[in-house]
Amino acid sequence: MTVIMAHRGSSGTRPENTLPAFSEAVRAEADGIELDVHLTKDGALVVMHDEEVNRTTDGKGAIREMTLAEIKQLNAGSWFSKEYAAAKVPTLKEVLNLLVQKNFRGFLNIEIKTDKCPYPGIEEKVSKLMMSQVWPFTHWYSSFNLKSLEIMHQLEPKTQLDYIMGAAESKVKRAIECSFIEGIHPKIDWVREVGEAVQTFPKAVRPWTINESETMLACFEQKLTGIITDFPEKAVRLKRSLKK
Ligand code: G3P
Ligand code: MG
């Protein structure tokens, strides 16, 4: 059965990578939640997609050049809707606390955002936090950067690791060759390009970003391991409707 992963939380219906987006993903009964992690100037792990705060907050600047206190001043919800003016940029710990409070039992896919900015030491910090206690959910790591996944493999040899990519064949080849990579998270275009060959792909395949019902249905039909979507409620409902 294809699992439904909420991309940046329920980012189609709530401001992405905020506590409201993660709460909504849990309420919608998504099987999994994906989020993106960066490191501030003072070494805090914060959850945001872009390297700069410009698009999803009322501030300006690069996360790596800002302190957590500066980032906490920002409004991370109003750009999406006035209703979410109270939303702040969460730390990874705050998201984990929320998921514990909600008794989330699915899987948390933590994307290490080191493809554009190196963030030395981010892997160790994330791993230290994740290994500091037992969680009610399962955590995985994913990244566009294979080096980050290699470091994660050294730190947590038993944790699932997935390689994110566009449609590049060279990355697909590397993922197949790399024994510690459990699966690939390609852009949906790659799944379309390979056609039926996806059925015999030797690793798990969870494409992004699947928002249209038609594409969701095609992925369910192909029995892909999972889909990554901005609309988890829609995907969960659609999947359940097929069982009736
Ligand atoms: O995990 C897949 C997806 O999150 C990768 O793209 O840019 O949304 O982090 P992006
Ligand atoms: Mg991501």
PDB file of C-alpha atoms and ligand atoms in Angstrom:
ATOM      1  CA  MET A   1       0.000   0.000   0.000  1.00  0.00           C
ATOM      2  CA  THR A   2       1.351   3.402  -1.007  1.00  0.00           C
ATOM      3  CA  VAL A   3       2.018   5.514   2.082  1.00  0.00           C
ATOM      4  CA  ILE A   4       1.056   9.180   2.234  1.00  0.00           C
ATOM      5  CA  MET A   5       3.737  11.607   3.372  1.00  0.00           C
ATOM      6  CA  ALA A   6       2.800  15.203   4.208  1.00  0.00           C
ATOM      7  CA  HIS A   7       5.330  17.481   2.490  1.00  0.00           C
ATOM      8  CA  ARG A   8       6.463  20.243   4.891  1.00  0.00           C
ATOM      9  CA  GLY A   9       3.387  19.210   6.946  1.00  0.00           C
ATOM     10  CA  SER A  10       0.014  19.814   5.336  1.00  0.00           C
ATOM     11  CA  SER A  11       1.622  22.621   3.347  1.00  0.00           C
ATOM     12  CA  GLY A  12      -1.199  22.983   0.824  1.00  0.00           C
ATOM     13  CA  THR A  13      -3.656  23.997   3.557  1.00  0.00           C
ATOM     14  CA  ARG A  14      -1.423  25.496   6.281  1.00  0.00           C
ATOM     15  CA  PRO A  15       1.776  27.572   6.242  1.00  0.00           C
ATOM     16  CA  GLU A  16       4.530  25.080   5.371  1.00  0.00           C
ATOM     17  CA  ASN A  17       6.906  23.766   8.045  1.00  0.00           C
ATOM     18  CA  THR A  18       4.976  25.363  10.946  1.00  0.00           C
ATOM     19  CA  LEU A  19       3.268  23.729  13.938  1.00  0.00           C
ATOM     20  CA  PRO A  20      -0.208  24.266  12.377  1.00  0.00           C
ATOM     21  CA  ALA A  21       0.972  22.411   9.256  1.00  0.00           C
ATOM     22  CA  PHE A  22       2.269  19.471  11.309  1.00  0.00           C
ATOM     23  CA  SER A  23      -0.839  19.355  13.553  1.00  0.00           C
ATOM     24  CA  GLU A  24      -3.007  19.257  10.470  1.00  0.00           C
ATOM     25  CA  ALA A  25      -0.957  16.423   8.936  1.00  0.00           C
ATOM     26  CA  VAL A  26      -1.519  14.369  12.098  1.00  0.00           C
ATOM     27  CA  ARG A  27      -5.249  15.211  12.118  1.00  0.00           C
ATOM     28  CA  ALA A  28      -5.496  14.189   8.453  1.00  0.00           C
ATOM     29  CA  GLU A  29      -3.927  10.839   9.412  1.00  0.00           C
ATOM     30  CA  ALA A  30      -0.988  11.096   7.070  1.00  0.00           C
ATOM     31  CA  ASP A  31       1.235   8.022   7.384  1.00  0.00           C
ATOM     32  CA  GLY A  32       4.316  10.203   7.411  1.00  0.00           C
ATOM     33  CA  ILE A  33       5.482  13.782   7.721  1.00  0.00           C
ATOM     34  CA  GLU A  34       8.395  15.393   5.888  1.00  0.00           C
ATOM     35  CA  LEU A  35      10.183  18.508   7.134  1.00  0.00           C
ATOM     36  CA  ASP A  36      13.350  20.459   6.275  1.00  0.00           C
ATOM     37  CA  VAL A  37      16.109  21.303   8.770  1.00  0.00           C
ATOM     38  CA  HIS A  38      18.715  24.112   8.762  1.00  0.00           C
ATOM     39  CA  LEU A  39      21.224  25.449  11.282  1.00  0.00           C
ATOM     40  CA  THR A  40      21.186  29.026  12.656  1.00  0.00           C
ATOM     41  CA  LYS A  41      24.286  31.156  13.272  1.00  0.00           C
ATOM     42  CA  ASP A  42      24.176  30.117  16.953  1.00  0.00           C
ATOM     43  CA  GLY A  43      23.748  26.415  16.211  1.00  0.00           C
ATOM     44  CA  ALA A  44      19.984  25.908  16.606  1.00  0.00           C
ATOM     45  CA  LEU A  45      18.117  23.422  14.402  1.00  0.00           C
ATOM     46  CA  VAL A  46      15.211  25.200  12.754  1.00  0.00           C
ATOM     47  CA  VAL A  47      12.515  23.898  10.435  1.00  0.00           C
ATOM     48  CA  MET A  48      12.091  25.819   7.195  1.00  0.00           C
ATOM     49  CA  HIS A  49      12.355  25.000   3.509  1.00  0.00           C
ATOM     50  CA  ASP A  50      14.419  27.845   2.054  1.00  0.00           C
ATOM     51  CA  GLU A  51      17.927  28.873   3.103  1.00  0.00           C
ATOM     52  CA  GLU A  52      16.606  32.431   3.542  1.00  0.00           C
ATOM     53  CA  VAL A  53      13.640  33.517   5.642  1.00  0.00           C
ATOM     54  CA  ASN A  54      12.359  35.909   2.937  1.00  0.00           C
ATOM     55  CA  ARG A  55       9.629  33.844   1.267  1.00  0.00           C
ATOM     56  CA  THR A  56       7.888  32.312   4.276  1.00  0.00           C
ATOM     57  CA  THR A  57       8.260  35.002   6.957  1.00  0.00           C
ATOM     58  CA  ASP A  58       8.027  38.767   7.306  1.00  0.00           C
ATOM     59  CA  GLY A  59      11.826  39.002   7.678  1.00  0.00           C
ATOM     60  CA  LYS A  60      14.857  39.002   5.407  1.00  0.00           C
ATOM     61  CA  GLY A  61      18.151  37.196   5.545  1.00  0.00           C
ATOM     62  CA  ALA A  62      19.897  33.842   5.529  1.00  0.00           C
ATOM     63  CA  ILE A  63      19.227  31.383   8.365  1.00  0.00           C
ATOM     64  CA  ARG A  64      22.971  30.729   8.731  1.00  0.00           C
ATOM     65  CA  GLU A  65      23.540  34.430   9.439  1.00  0.00           C
ATOM     66  CA  MET A  66      20.731  34.797  11.991  1.00  0.00           C
ATOM     67  CA  THR A  67      20.431  33.745  15.630  1.00  0.00           C
ATOM     68  CA  LEU A  68      17.520  31.679  16.887  1.00  0.00           C
ATOM     69  CA  ALA A  69      16.300  34.703  18.885  1.00  0.00           C
ATOM     70  CA  GLU A  70      16.208  36.765  15.662  1.00  0.00           C
ATOM     71  CA  ILE A  71      14.353  34.023  13.808  1.00  0.00           C
ATOM     72  CA  LYS A  72      11.867  33.669  16.673  1.00  0.00           C
ATOM     73  CA  GLN A  73      10.846  37.319  16.181  1.00  0.00           C
ATOM     74  CA  LEU A  74       9.471  36.488  12.748  1.00  0.00           C
ATOM     75  CA  ASN A  75       5.908  35.792  11.669  1.00  0.00           C
ATOM     76  CA  ALA A  76       5.888  32.568   9.641  1.00  0.00           C
ATOM     77  CA  GLY A  77       2.157  32.396   8.938  1.00  0.00           C
ATOM     78  CA  SER A  78       0.797  35.673   7.549  1.00  0.00           C
ATOM     79  CA  TRP A  79       2.379  35.181   4.108  1.00  0.00           C
ATOM     80  CA  PHE A  80       0.029  32.192   3.781  1.00  0.00           C
ATOM     81  CA  SER A  81      -3.092  33.613   5.474  1.00  0.00           C
ATOM     82  CA  LYS A  82      -3.899  36.224   8.156  1.00  0.00           C
ATOM     83  CA  GLU A  83      -5.392  33.395  10.180  1.00  0.00           C
ATOM     84  CA  TYR A  84      -1.880  32.116  10.943  1.00  0.00           C
ATOM     85  CA  ALA A  85      -0.290  35.374  12.083  1.00  0.00           C
ATOM     86  CA  ALA A  86       0.755  33.703  15.347  1.00  0.00           C
ATOM     87  CA  ALA A  87       2.804  30.972  13.638  1.00  0.00           C
ATOM     88  CA  LYS A  88       6.541  31.095  14.328  1.00  0.00           C
ATOM     89  CA  VAL A  89       9.472  29.285  12.733  1.00  0.00           C
ATOM     90  CA  PRO A  90       9.688  26.094  14.848  1.00  0.00           C
ATOM     91  CA  THR A  91      12.840  24.453  16.099  1.00  0.00           C
ATOM     92  CA  LEU A  92      13.152  20.747  15.338  1.00  0.00           C
ATOM     93  CA  LYS A  93      12.675  20.085  19.085  1.00  0.00           C
ATOM     94  CA  GLU A  94       9.385  21.996  19.087  1.00  0.00           C
ATOM     95  CA  VAL A  95       8.081  19.894  16.192  1.00  0.00           C
ATOM     96  CA  LEU A  96       9.139  16.705  17.985  1.00  0.00           C
ATOM     97  CA  ASN A  97       7.373  17.866  21.162  1.00  0.00           C
ATOM     98  CA  LEU A  98       4.198  18.564  19.173  1.00  0.00           C
ATOM     99  CA  LEU A  99       4.279  15.119  17.569  1.00  0.00           C
ATOM    100  CA  VAL A 100       4.778  13.504  20.974  1.00  0.00           C
ATOM    101  CA  GLN A 101       1.875  15.526  22.384  1.00  0.00           C
ATOM    102  CA  LYS A 102      -0.302  14.411  19.447  1.00  0.00           C
ATOM    103  CA  ASN A 103       0.849  10.828  19.940  1.00  0.00           C
ATOM    104  CA  PHE A 104       1.907  10.640  16.295  1.00  0.00           C
ATOM    105  CA  ARG A 105       2.694   7.018  15.464  1.00  0.00           C
ATOM    106  CA  GLY A 106       3.727   7.328  11.848  1.00  0.00           C
ATOM    107  CA  PHE A 107       7.147   8.181  10.450  1.00  0.00           C
ATOM    108  CA  LEU A 108       8.970  11.468  10.480  1.00  0.00           C
ATOM    109  CA  ASN A 109      11.151  12.089   7.434  1.00  0.00           C
ATOM    110  CA  ILE A 110      13.768  14.677   8.398  1.00  0.00           C
ATOM    111  CA  GLU A 111      15.336  16.271   5.333  1.00  0.00           C
ATOM    112  CA  ILE A 112      18.844  17.555   6.012  1.00  0.00           C
ATOM    113  CA  LYS A 113      18.945  20.693   3.867  1.00  0.00           C
ATOM    114  CA  THR A 114      22.606  20.667   2.945  1.00  0.00           C
ATOM    115  CA  ASP A 115      22.289  20.810  -0.836  1.00  0.00           C
ATOM    116  CA  LYS A 116      22.737  24.599  -1.090  1.00  0.00           C
ATOM    117  CA  CYS A 117      24.416  25.509   2.207  1.00  0.00           C
ATOM    118  CA  PRO A 118      26.910  23.186   3.937  1.00  0.00           C
ATOM    119  CA  TYR A 119      25.949  23.720   7.681  1.00  0.00           C
ATOM    120  CA  PRO A 120      28.983  21.936   9.192  1.00  0.00           C
ATOM    121  CA  GLY A 121      27.944  19.711  12.103  1.00  0.00           C
ATOM    122  CA  ILE A 122      24.207  19.700  11.329  1.00  0.00           C
ATOM    123  CA  GLU A 123      24.128  15.905  10.973  1.00  0.00           C
ATOM    124  CA  GLU A 124      25.673  15.350  14.436  1.00  0.00           C
ATOM    125  CA  LYS A 125      23.277  17.851  16.021  1.00  0.00           C
ATOM    126  CA  VAL A 126      20.193  16.285  14.457  1.00  0.00           C
ATOM    127  CA  SER A 127      21.315  12.770  15.360  1.00  0.00           C
ATOM    128  CA  LYS A 128      22.136  13.755  18.945  1.00  0.00           C
ATOM    129  CA  LEU A 129      18.635  15.160  19.371  1.00  0.00           C
ATOM    130  CA  MET A 130      16.921  12.197  17.743  1.00  0.00           C
ATOM    131  CA  MET A 131      18.906   9.681  19.795  1.00  0.00           C
ATOM    132  CA  SER A 132      18.328  11.560  23.063  1.00  0.00           C
ATOM    133  CA  GLN A 133      15.071   9.739  23.780  1.00  0.00           C
ATOM    134  CA  VAL A 134      12.586   7.185  22.494  1.00  0.00           C
ATOM    135  CA  TRP A 135       9.865   8.648  20.254  1.00  0.00           C
ATOM    136  CA  PRO A 136       6.361   7.276  19.596  1.00  0.00           C
ATOM    137  CA  PHE A 137       7.070   7.624  15.865  1.00  0.00           C
ATOM    138  CA  THR A 138       9.838   6.302  13.616  1.00  0.00           C
ATOM    139  CA  HIS A 139      12.341   8.773  12.223  1.00  0.00           C
ATOM    140  CA  TRP A 140      14.144   8.640   8.889  1.00  0.00           C
ATOM    141  CA  TYR A 141      16.570  10.980   7.171  1.00  0.00           C
ATOM    142  CA  SER A 142      16.585  12.173   3.597  1.00  0.00           C
ATOM    143  CA  SER A 143      18.733  14.609   1.656  1.00  0.00           C
ATOM    144  CA  PHE A 144      19.687  15.784  -1.818  1.00  0.00           C
ATOM    145  CA  ASN A 145      23.254  15.609  -0.481  1.00  0.00           C
ATOM    146  CA  LEU A 146      24.696  12.082  -0.386  1.00  0.00           C
ATOM    147  CA  LYS A 147      27.520  13.198   1.922  1.00  0.00           C
ATOM    148  CA  SER A 148      24.983  14.109   4.626  1.00  0.00           C
ATOM    149  CA  LEU A 149      23.402  10.675   4.286  1.00  0.00           C
ATOM    150  CA  GLU A 150      26.849   9.041   4.581  1.00  0.00           C
ATOM    151  CA  ILE A 151      27.444  10.931   7.826  1.00  0.00           C
ATOM    152  CA  MET A 152      24.000   9.933   9.074  1.00  0.00           C
ATOM    153  CA  HIS A 153      24.769   6.319   8.255  1.00  0.00           C
ATOM    154  CA  GLN A 154      27.914   6.483  10.383  1.00  0.00           C
ATOM    155  CA  LEU A 155      26.011   8.098  13.253  1.00  0.00           C
ATOM    156  CA  GLU A 156      22.900   5.904  13.080  1.00  0.00           C
ATOM    157  CA  PRO A 157      23.661   2.736  11.087  1.00  0.00           C
ATOM    158  CA  LYS A 158      20.147   1.363  11.600  1.00  0.00           C
ATOM    159  CA  THR A 159      18.142   4.429  10.586  1.00  0.00           C
ATOM    160  CA  GLN A 160      16.436   4.525   7.178  1.00  0.00           C
ATOM    161  CA  LEU A 161      18.072   6.870   4.656  1.00  0.00           C
ATOM    162  CA  ASP A 162      16.558   8.104   1.414  1.00  0.00           C
ATOM    163  CA  TYR A 163      18.193   9.981  -1.446  1.00  0.00           C
ATOM    164  CA  ILE A 164      16.213  12.928  -2.850  1.00  0.00           C
ATOM    165  CA  MET A 165      16.689  13.815  -6.496  1.00  0.00           C
ATOM    166  CA  GLY A 166      15.235  15.431  -9.566  1.00  0.00           C
ATOM    167  CA  ALA A 167      15.171  13.155 -12.595  1.00  0.00           C
ATOM    168  CA  ALA A 168      18.961  12.686 -12.903  1.00  0.00           C
ATOM    169  CA  GLU A 169      20.004   9.188 -13.921  1.00  0.00           C
ATOM    170  CA  SER A 170      23.436   9.588 -12.293  1.00  0.00           C
ATOM    171  CA  LYS A 171      21.807  10.018  -8.868  1.00  0.00           C
ATOM    172  CA  VAL A 172      19.531   7.039  -9.461  1.00  0.00           C
ATOM    173  CA  LYS A 173      22.588   4.929 -10.283  1.00  0.00           C
ATOM    174  CA  ARG A 174      24.392   6.111  -7.153  1.00  0.00           C
ATOM    175  CA  ALA A 175      21.327   5.292  -5.027  1.00  0.00           C
ATOM    176  CA  ILE A 176      21.240   1.749  -6.401  1.00  0.00           C
ATOM    177  CA  GLU A 177      24.947   1.247  -5.754  1.00  0.00           C
ATOM    178  CA  CYS A 178      24.878   2.669  -2.255  1.00  0.00           C
ATOM    179  CA  SER A 179      23.943  -0.115   0.160  1.00  0.00           C
ATOM    180  CA  PHE A 180      22.821   2.163   2.992  1.00  0.00           C
ATOM    181  CA  ILE A 181      20.251   3.980   0.828  1.00  0.00           C
ATOM    182  CA  GLU A 182      16.799   2.476   1.407  1.00  0.00           C
ATOM    183  CA  GLY A 183      15.001   4.338  -1.342  1.00  0.00           C
ATOM    184  CA  ILE A 184      14.777   7.302  -3.643  1.00  0.00           C
ATOM    185  CA  HIS A 185      12.565  10.370  -3.472  1.00  0.00           C
ATOM    186  CA  PRO A 186      12.588  11.523  -7.099  1.00  0.00           C
ATOM    187  CA  LYS A 187      10.649  14.261  -8.786  1.00  0.00           C
ATOM    188  CA  ILE A 188       7.477  12.728 -10.296  1.00  0.00           C
ATOM    189  CA  ASP A 189       8.906  13.420 -13.780  1.00  0.00           C
ATOM    190  CA  TRP A 190      11.393  10.563 -13.267  1.00  0.00           C
ATOM    191  CA  VAL A 191       8.562   8.112 -12.521  1.00  0.00           C
ATOM    192  CA  ARG A 192       6.795   9.266 -15.705  1.00  0.00           C
ATOM    193  CA  GLU A 193       9.988   8.920 -17.751  1.00  0.00           C
ATOM    194  CA  VAL A 194      10.797   5.376 -16.625  1.00  0.00           C
ATOM    195  CA  GLY A 195       7.220   4.147 -17.043  1.00  0.00           C
ATOM    196  CA  GLU A 196       6.719   0.456 -16.267  1.00  0.00           C
ATOM    197  CA  ALA A 197      10.372   0.018 -15.274  1.00  0.00           C
ATOM    198  CA  VAL A 198       9.506   1.599 -11.919  1.00  0.00           C
ATOM    199  CA  GLN A 199       7.892  -1.731 -10.982  1.00  0.00           C
ATOM    200  CA  THR A 200      11.249  -3.493 -10.982  1.00  0.00           C
ATOM    201  CA  PHE A 201      13.268  -0.682  -9.409  1.00  0.00           C
ATOM    202  CA  PRO A 202      15.361  -2.340  -6.669  1.00  0.00           C
ATOM    203  CA  LYS A 203      14.660   0.235  -3.944  1.00  0.00           C
ATOM    204  CA  ALA A 204      11.691   2.078  -2.441  1.00  0.00           C
ATOM    205  CA  VAL A 205      10.293   4.912  -4.600  1.00  0.00           C
ATOM    206  CA  ARG A 206       8.443   7.877  -3.056  1.00  0.00           C
ATOM    207  CA  PRO A 207       8.073  10.704  -5.583  1.00  0.00           C
ATOM    208  CA  TRP A 208       7.318  14.390  -4.911  1.00  0.00           C
ATOM    209  CA  THR A 209       5.229  16.505  -5.118  1.00  0.00           C
ATOM    210  CA  ILE A 210       1.973  14.671  -5.846  1.00  0.00           C
ATOM    211  CA  ASN A 211      -0.920  17.115  -5.485  1.00  0.00           C
ATOM    212  CA  GLU A 212      -3.350  16.219  -8.299  1.00  0.00           C
ATOM    213  CA  SER A 213      -5.888  13.406  -7.768  1.00  0.00           C
ATOM    214  CA  GLU A 214      -5.057  11.916 -11.147  1.00  0.00           C
ATOM    215  CA  THR A 215      -1.353  11.626 -10.312  1.00  0.00           C
ATOM    216  CA  MET A 216      -2.155  10.263  -6.832  1.00  0.00           C
ATOM    217  CA  LEU A 217      -4.303   7.556  -8.421  1.00  0.00           C
ATOM    218  CA  ALA A 218      -1.576   6.667 -10.927  1.00  0.00           C
ATOM    219  CA  CYS A 219       0.932   6.279  -8.082  1.00  0.00           C
ATOM    220  CA  PHE A 220      -1.494   4.104  -6.089  1.00  0.00           C
ATOM    221  CA  GLU A 221      -2.101   1.976  -9.151  1.00  0.00           C
ATOM    222  CA  GLN A 222       1.638   1.509  -9.675  1.00  0.00           C
ATOM    223  CA  LYS A 223       1.876   0.510  -6.000  1.00  0.00           C
ATOM    224  CA  LEU A 224       4.728   2.940  -5.390  1.00  0.00           C
ATOM    225  CA  THR A 225       6.115   2.743  -1.860  1.00  0.00           C
ATOM    226  CA  GLY A 226       4.860   6.218  -1.049  1.00  0.00           C
ATOM    227  CA  ILE A 227       3.958   9.671  -2.278  1.00  0.00           C
ATOM    228  CA  ILE A 228       5.017  13.040  -0.915  1.00  0.00           C
ATOM    229  CA  THR A 229       2.132  15.518  -1.081  1.00  0.00           C
ATOM    230  CA  ASP A 230       1.153  19.019   0.065  1.00  0.00           C
ATOM    231  CA  PHE A 231      -2.438  17.746   0.503  1.00  0.00           C
ATOM    232  CA  PRO A 232      -2.350  14.730   2.845  1.00  0.00           C
ATOM    233  CA  GLU A 233      -6.070  14.860   3.697  1.00  0.00           C
ATOM    234  CA  LYS A 234      -7.007  14.677   0.011  1.00  0.00           C
ATOM    235  CA  ALA A 235      -4.550  11.817  -0.593  1.00  0.00           C
ATOM    236  CA  VAL A 236      -5.670   9.825   2.472  1.00  0.00           C
ATOM    237  CA  ARG A 237      -9.340  10.196   1.475  1.00  0.00           C
ATOM    238  CA  LEU A 238      -8.625   9.186  -2.100  1.00  0.00           C
ATOM    239  CA  LYS A 239      -6.649   6.137  -1.032  1.00  0.00           C
ATOM    240  CA  ARG A 240      -9.393   5.087   1.406  1.00  0.00           C
ATOM    241  CA  SER A 241     -12.089   5.531  -1.246  1.00  0.00           C
ATOM    242  CA  LEU A 242     -10.337   2.891  -3.356  1.00  0.00           C
ATOM    243  CA  LYS A 243     -10.731   0.291  -0.630  1.00  0.00           C
ATOM    244  CA  LYS A 244     -14.548   0.657  -0.482  1.00  0.00           C
TER     245      LYS A 244
HETATM  246  O1  G3P B   1      11.375  15.109   0.202  1.00  0.00           O
HETATM  247  C1  G3P B   1      11.095  15.588  -1.039  1.00  0.00           C
HETATM  248  C2  G3P B   1      11.070  17.078  -1.136  1.00  0.00           C
HETATM  249  O2  G3P B   1      10.910  17.665   0.143  1.00  0.00           O
HETATM  250  C3  G3P B   1      12.266  17.586  -1.783  1.00  0.00           C
HETATM  251  O3  G3P B   1      12.140  18.867  -2.190  1.00  0.00           O
HETATM  252  O4  G3P B   1      12.725  21.174  -2.104  1.00  0.00           O
HETATM  253  O5  G3P B   1      10.562  20.420  -1.160  1.00  0.00           O
HETATM  254  O6  G3P B   1      12.651  19.947   0.041  1.00  0.00           O
HETATM  255  P1  G3P B   1      12.019  20.154  -1.299  1.00  0.00           P
HETATM  256 MG    MG B   2      12.001  18.774   1.726  1.00  0.00          MG
END
